[in-house]
C-alpha atoms as one frame of an Amber mdcrd trajectory, in Angstrom:
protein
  89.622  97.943  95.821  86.283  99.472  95.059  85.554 102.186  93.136  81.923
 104.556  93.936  80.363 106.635  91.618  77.256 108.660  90.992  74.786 106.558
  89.356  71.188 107.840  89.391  69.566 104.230  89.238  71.612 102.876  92.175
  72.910 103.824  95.368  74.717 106.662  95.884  77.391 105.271  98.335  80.755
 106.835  98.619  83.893 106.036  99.546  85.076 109.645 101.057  84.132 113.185
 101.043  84.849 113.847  97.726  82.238 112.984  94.808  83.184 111.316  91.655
  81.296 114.511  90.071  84.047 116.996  92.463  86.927 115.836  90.111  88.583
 119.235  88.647  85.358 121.445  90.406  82.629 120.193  87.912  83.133 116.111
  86.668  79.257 115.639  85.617  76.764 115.798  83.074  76.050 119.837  82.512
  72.494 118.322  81.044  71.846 117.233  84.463  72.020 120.875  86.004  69.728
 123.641  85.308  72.671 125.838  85.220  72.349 130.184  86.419  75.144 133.036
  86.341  75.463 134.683  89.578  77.837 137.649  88.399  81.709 138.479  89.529
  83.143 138.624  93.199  86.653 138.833  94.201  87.710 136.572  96.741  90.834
 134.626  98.213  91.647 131.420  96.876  94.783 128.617  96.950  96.166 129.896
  93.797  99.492 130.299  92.876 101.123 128.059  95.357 105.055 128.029  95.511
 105.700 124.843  95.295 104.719 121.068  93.988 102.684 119.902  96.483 100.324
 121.871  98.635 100.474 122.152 102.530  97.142 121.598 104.640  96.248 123.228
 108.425  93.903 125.024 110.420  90.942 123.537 111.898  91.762 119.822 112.140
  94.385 120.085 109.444  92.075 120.238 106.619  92.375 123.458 105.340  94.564
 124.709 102.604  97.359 126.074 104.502  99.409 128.245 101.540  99.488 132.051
 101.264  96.101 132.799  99.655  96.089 135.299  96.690  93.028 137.805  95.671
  91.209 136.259  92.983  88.380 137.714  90.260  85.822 134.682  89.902  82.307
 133.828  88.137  79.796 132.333  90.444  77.884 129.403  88.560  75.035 127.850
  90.484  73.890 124.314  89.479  70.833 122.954  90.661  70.369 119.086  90.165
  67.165 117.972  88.338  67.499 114.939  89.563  65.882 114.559  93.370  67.786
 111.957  94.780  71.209 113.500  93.599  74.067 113.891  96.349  73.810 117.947
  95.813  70.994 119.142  95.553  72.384 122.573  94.936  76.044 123.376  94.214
  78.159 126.985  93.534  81.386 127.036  91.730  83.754 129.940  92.439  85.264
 129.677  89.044  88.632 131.760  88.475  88.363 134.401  85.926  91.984 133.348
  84.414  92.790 129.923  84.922  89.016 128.927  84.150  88.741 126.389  86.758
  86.920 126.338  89.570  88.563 126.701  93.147  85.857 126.680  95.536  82.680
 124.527  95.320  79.681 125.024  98.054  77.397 121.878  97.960  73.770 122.653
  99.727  71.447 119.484 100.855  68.039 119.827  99.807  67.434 121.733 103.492
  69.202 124.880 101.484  71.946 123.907 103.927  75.668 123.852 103.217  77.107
 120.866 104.384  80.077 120.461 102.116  83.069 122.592 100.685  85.304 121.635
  98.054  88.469 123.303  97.696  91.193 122.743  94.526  94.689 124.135  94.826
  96.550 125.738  91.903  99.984 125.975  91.699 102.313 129.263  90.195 103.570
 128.122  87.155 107.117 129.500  87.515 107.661 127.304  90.426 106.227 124.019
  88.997 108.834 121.453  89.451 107.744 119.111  86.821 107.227 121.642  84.018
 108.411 125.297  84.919 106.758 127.865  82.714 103.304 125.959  81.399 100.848
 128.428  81.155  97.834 126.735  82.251  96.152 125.652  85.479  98.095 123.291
  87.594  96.218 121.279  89.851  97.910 121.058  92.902  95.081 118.852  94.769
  91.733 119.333  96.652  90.233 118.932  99.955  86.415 118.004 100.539  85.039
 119.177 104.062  81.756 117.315 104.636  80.494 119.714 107.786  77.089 117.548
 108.046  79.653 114.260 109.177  82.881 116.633 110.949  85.108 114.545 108.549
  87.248 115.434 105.686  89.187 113.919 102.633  92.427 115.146 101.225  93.573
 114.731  98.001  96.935 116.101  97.286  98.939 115.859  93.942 101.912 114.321
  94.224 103.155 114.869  90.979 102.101 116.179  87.831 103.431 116.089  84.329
 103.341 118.103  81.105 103.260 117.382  77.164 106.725 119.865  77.622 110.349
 117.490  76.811 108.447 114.650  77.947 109.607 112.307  75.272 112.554 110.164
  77.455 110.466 109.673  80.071 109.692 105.477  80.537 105.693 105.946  80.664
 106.083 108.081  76.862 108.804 105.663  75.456 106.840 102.741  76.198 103.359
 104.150  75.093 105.327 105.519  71.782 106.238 101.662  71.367 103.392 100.437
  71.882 103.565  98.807  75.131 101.435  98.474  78.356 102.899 101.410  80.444
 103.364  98.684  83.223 106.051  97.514  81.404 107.465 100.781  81.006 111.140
 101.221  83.726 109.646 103.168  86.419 111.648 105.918  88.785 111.947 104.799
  91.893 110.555 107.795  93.942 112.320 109.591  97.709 110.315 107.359 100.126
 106.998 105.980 100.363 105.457 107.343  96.974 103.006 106.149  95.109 104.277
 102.800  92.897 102.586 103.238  89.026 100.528  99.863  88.440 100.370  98.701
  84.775 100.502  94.871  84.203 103.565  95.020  86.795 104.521  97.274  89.452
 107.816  97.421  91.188 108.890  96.649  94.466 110.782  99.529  96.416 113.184
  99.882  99.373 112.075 102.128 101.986 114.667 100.712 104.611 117.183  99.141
 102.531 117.756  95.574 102.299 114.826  95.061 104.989 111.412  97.058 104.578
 109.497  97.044 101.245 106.545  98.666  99.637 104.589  97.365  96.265 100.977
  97.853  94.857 101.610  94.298  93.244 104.226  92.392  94.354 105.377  89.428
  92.310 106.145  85.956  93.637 109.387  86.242  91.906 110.649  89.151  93.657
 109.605  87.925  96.813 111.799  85.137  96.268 114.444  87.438  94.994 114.861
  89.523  97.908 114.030  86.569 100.318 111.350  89.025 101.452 109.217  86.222
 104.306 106.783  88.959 105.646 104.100  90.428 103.484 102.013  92.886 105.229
  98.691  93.627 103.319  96.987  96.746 103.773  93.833  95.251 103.126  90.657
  97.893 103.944  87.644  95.941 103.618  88.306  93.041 101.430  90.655  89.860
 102.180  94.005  89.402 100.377  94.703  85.991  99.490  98.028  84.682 101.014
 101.104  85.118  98.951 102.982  81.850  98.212 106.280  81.410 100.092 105.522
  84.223 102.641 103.866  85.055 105.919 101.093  87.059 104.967  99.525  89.167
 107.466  96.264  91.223 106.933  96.166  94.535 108.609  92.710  96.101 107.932
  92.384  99.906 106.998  89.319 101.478 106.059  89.734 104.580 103.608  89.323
 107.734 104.506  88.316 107.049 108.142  89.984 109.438 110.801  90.623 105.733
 113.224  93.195 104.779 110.025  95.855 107.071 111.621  95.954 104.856 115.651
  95.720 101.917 113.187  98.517 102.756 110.910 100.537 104.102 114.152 100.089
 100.923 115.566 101.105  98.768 112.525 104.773 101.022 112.437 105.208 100.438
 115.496 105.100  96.904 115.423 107.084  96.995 111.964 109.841  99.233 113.988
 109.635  95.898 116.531 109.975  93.094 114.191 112.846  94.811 112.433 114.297
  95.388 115.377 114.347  92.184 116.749 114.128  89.656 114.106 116.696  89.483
 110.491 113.077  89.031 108.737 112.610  91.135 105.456 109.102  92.708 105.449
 106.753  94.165 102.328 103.940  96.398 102.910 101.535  95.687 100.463  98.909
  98.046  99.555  96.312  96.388  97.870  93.423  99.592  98.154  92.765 102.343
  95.270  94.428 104.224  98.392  98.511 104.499  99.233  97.892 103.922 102.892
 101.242 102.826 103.055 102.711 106.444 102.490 101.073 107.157 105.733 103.711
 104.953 107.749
């Protein structure tokens, strides 16, 4: 539900590891750096992953856990000129190829390194959603905050090309002039991540008894004679759905304790199915899927 960014005239709160300015290696103003060129180095980097979506492990899981490749890059340093600025120094290990930067070292105003950023590019001859584009495919990123021993991962699930593209719902419906909500969503293998536009569609994940949504309508609730709705609330309060037992469960994003809650929550899903005819809907109401992590 809420959204943090960097915002030099108010407080710099965030909602996980990685900083709005992390997006793609450098998301920022480059008049807000006093910018220097380090020179070459050749190191190993996540590029040139296999496959669509990246795989994580070592150390508490939160390393990128693909063969590595040897990899010419351009160190960049920035150094904020703003004081109170999240970094106050940064280096971008920026591939000499793809032009996109793979490793970013943040430093606190100690000179000490206290975060890593790392961004995960796939091969693309093995891109499943657009085999031969020649240009960097962001497979996802991982932000290690060393100072707090806690992590954020940020896989891709899927990403899409400008390549025979045109049948797809989201193009027809932006090609005639619709919301893309309105557009006829795939149904994705599992939980996935439900596209919100003005509607969003309810899927089966257990058929005819276990549902997921981002926003459910009162309609299909009715529809399915769904009499469970389980929001997955973080820190603000759903409001009760109409017709339905609504039950908050409260996740906080990003917060290593999510995974006994969540673990917790399928189990007692697992029980009510079980034991009752009752049809259930997980309801994710956060900028985060937690309900993929059931």
């Amino acid at each position: 539900d809420d959204t943090w960014v960097y915002a030099p005239r108010h407080v710099t709160a965030l909602s996980s590891d990685y900083h709005s300015e992390d997006g793609y290696g450098y998301n920022g103003s480059v008049h807000s750096q006093v910018w220097r060129y380090l020179g070459e180095t050749v190191v190993l980097a996540p590029v040139g992953i296999q496959h669509g979506v990246p795989n994580f492990g070592g150390r508490n899981g939160w390393y990128p856990a693909d063969p590595y490749q040897l990899r010419r890059a351009h160190l960049l340093e920035a150094t904020a000129t703003d004081p109170g600025h999240h970094y106050a120094r940064r280096i971008f290990y920026v591939d000499a190829q793809l032009w996109m930067p793979f490793y970013t070292a943040g430093y606190n105003r100690q000179g000490e390194c206290f975060k890593l950023v790392f961004h995960m590019f796939g091969a693309p001859a093995h891109n499943p959603w657009g085999r031969g584009h020649q240009g960097p495919i962001n497979l996802g990123a991982c932000a290690i905050n060393y100072a707090r021993t806690h992590a954020t991962l940020l896989p891709n699930i899927e990403q899409r090309f400008n390549h025979e593209v045109t049948g797809h719902p989201f193009i027809q419906a932006a090609l005639a002039g619709k919301e893309p909500g309105e557009a006829a969503y795939e149904e994705r293998d599992g939980f996935g991540w439900i596209a919100i536009g003005r509607t969003a569609r309810i899927t089966e994940i257990i058929p005819g008894r276990l549902y997921q949504s981002g926003l459910p309508d009162e309609h299909e609730l009715k529809e399915k004679g769904i009499s469970v709705v389980v929001n997955l609330s973080g820190r603000s309060h759903a409001a009760p759905l109409p017709g339905a037992l609504s039950i908050t469960w409260p996740v906080a994003d990003g917060e290593l304790p999510d995974v006994e809650i969540l673990q917790s929550l399928s189990a007692w899903l697992a029980d009510l199915l079980r034991t009752t005819d009752k049809k259930v809907l997980v309801h994710c109401v956060a900028s985060v899927n937690r309900s993929s992590l059931l």
